[in-house]
Each structure stands twice: as C-alpha cells, then as structure tokens.
Amino acid sequence: MKPYRNLSGKSGVAAYECGDGFIRVRFIHDGIYEYTAARPGRVHVANMQQLAEAGRGLATYISRFVRDNYAHKLD
C-alpha cells in the first residue's frame, strides 16, 4: 500500500492501493476496506482513486458519498 499524503493533515486515511476496478483504503483507526466497481460502483472507485493520488479529500468523499457501501472489510 502507498502512504496517503494527507495534505490537509486531518485525514483518517493512512494508506491506499489502487488497481483495475478497485481501491483498498487503510484507515488510521478502523482497518482496511475494499471498494470495487461492483460496490459502490465504477464512478465512485474512479473518484476515490483520483483523490487518493492527489492526497486530499479521500476520507471526506468516502464519508459523504460512499459511507458503508464497501465491498469487503479486510483484516
């Protein structure tokens, strides 16, 4: 996983991993979640991938638009 740059300094995201049709996000206090093209959908995954690479806005996006609509929670 790549460390999340956290340009705002306030994010709950620690790291992420992007692939074709998915993103995995490791939160500082809540483990790793996988979001896929199936759930929550391609548009959300693409948006989250862009935000992850930019290092800003990922946690806010997830909180506002995705919430608990993840494909898997990983250990």
CSV table of C-alpha atoms in Angstrom, one decimal:
chain,number,residue,atom,x,y,z
A,1,MET,CA,0.0,0.0,0.0
A,2,LYS,CA,1.1,3.6,-0.7
A,3,PRO,CA,1.1,6.0,2.2
A,4,TYR,CA,-1.7,8.6,1.8
A,5,ARG,CA,-0.1,12.1,1.6
A,6,ASN,CA,-2.8,13.7,3.7
A,7,LEU,CA,-2.2,17.2,2.5
A,8,SER,CA,-4.8,18.6,4.8
A,9,GLY,CA,-3.2,17.0,7.9
A,10,LYS,CA,-6.7,15.9,9.1
A,11,SER,CA,-7.5,12.7,7.2
A,12,GLY,CA,-8.4,9.4,8.8
A,13,VAL,CA,-6.8,7.6,5.8
A,14,ALA,CA,-3.3,6.1,6.3
A,15,ALA,CA,-2.7,4.3,3.0
A,16,TYR,CA,-4.3,3.1,-0.1
A,17,GLU,CA,-3.8,0.6,-3.0
A,18,CYS,CA,-5.3,1.1,-6.4
A,19,GLY,CA,-5.9,-1.5,-9.1
A,20,ASP,CA,-8.2,-2.0,-12.1
A,21,GLY,CA,-11.7,-1.5,-10.8
A,22,PHE,CA,-10.8,-1.3,-7.1
A,23,ILE,CA,-9.3,0.7,-4.3
A,24,ARG,CA,-8.3,-0.5,-0.9
A,25,VAL,CA,-8.1,2.1,1.8
A,26,ARG,CA,-6.4,1.7,5.2
A,27,PHE,CA,-7.9,3.9,7.8
A,28,ILE,CA,-5.9,5.0,10.8
A,29,HIS,CA,-8.3,3.6,13.4
A,30,ASP,CA,-10.6,1.2,11.5
A,31,GLY,CA,-8.7,-1.3,9.3
A,32,ILE,CA,-8.7,-1.8,5.6
A,33,TYR,CA,-11.8,-1.5,3.3
A,34,GLU,CA,-12.0,-2.5,-0.3
A,35,TYR,CA,-14.2,-0.6,-2.7
A,36,THR,CA,-14.9,-2.2,-6.2
A,37,ALA,CA,-16.6,-1.5,-9.5
A,38,ALA,CA,-19.4,-3.7,-8.2
A,39,ARG,CA,-19.8,-1.9,-4.9
A,40,PRO,CA,-20.0,1.1,-4.6
A,41,GLY,CA,-19.5,1.3,-8.4
A,42,ARG,CA,-17.1,2.4,-11.1
A,43,VAL,CA,-17.7,6.1,-10.8
A,44,HIS,CA,-17.1,6.2,-7.0
A,45,VAL,CA,-14.0,4.0,-7.4
A,46,ALA,CA,-12.6,6.2,-10.1
A,47,ASN,CA,-13.2,9.3,-8.0
A,48,MET,CA,-11.6,7.8,-4.9
A,49,GLN,CA,-8.6,6.7,-7.0
A,50,GLN,CA,-8.1,10.3,-8.2
A,51,LEU,CA,-8.4,11.7,-4.7
A,52,ALA,CA,-6.0,9.1,-3.3
A,53,GLU,CA,-3.4,10.0,-5.8
A,54,ALA,CA,-3.9,13.7,-5.2
A,55,GLY,CA,-3.5,13.2,-1.4
A,56,ARG,CA,-6.5,15.3,-0.5
A,57,GLY,CA,-10.3,14.7,0.0
A,58,LEU,CA,-10.5,10.9,0.1
A,59,ALA,CA,-11.9,10.5,3.6
A,60,THR,CA,-14.4,13.3,3.1
A,61,TYR,CA,-15.5,11.8,-0.2
A,62,ILE,CA,-16.0,8.4,1.5
A,63,SER,CA,-17.9,9.9,4.3
A,64,ARG,CA,-20.2,11.9,2.1
A,65,PHE,CA,-20.9,9.6,-0.8
A,66,VAL,CA,-19.9,6.0,0.0
A,67,ARG,CA,-20.3,5.5,3.8
A,68,ASP,CA,-20.8,1.8,4.5
A,69,ASN,CA,-21.2,0.8,0.8
A,70,TYR,CA,-17.9,-1.1,0.6
A,71,ALA,CA,-17.3,-4.5,-1.0
A,72,HIS,CA,-15.2,-6.0,1.8
A,73,LYS,CA,-13.6,-5.2,5.1
A,74,LEU,CA,-10.2,-6.8,5.3
A,75,ASP,CA,-8.1,-7.7,8.3
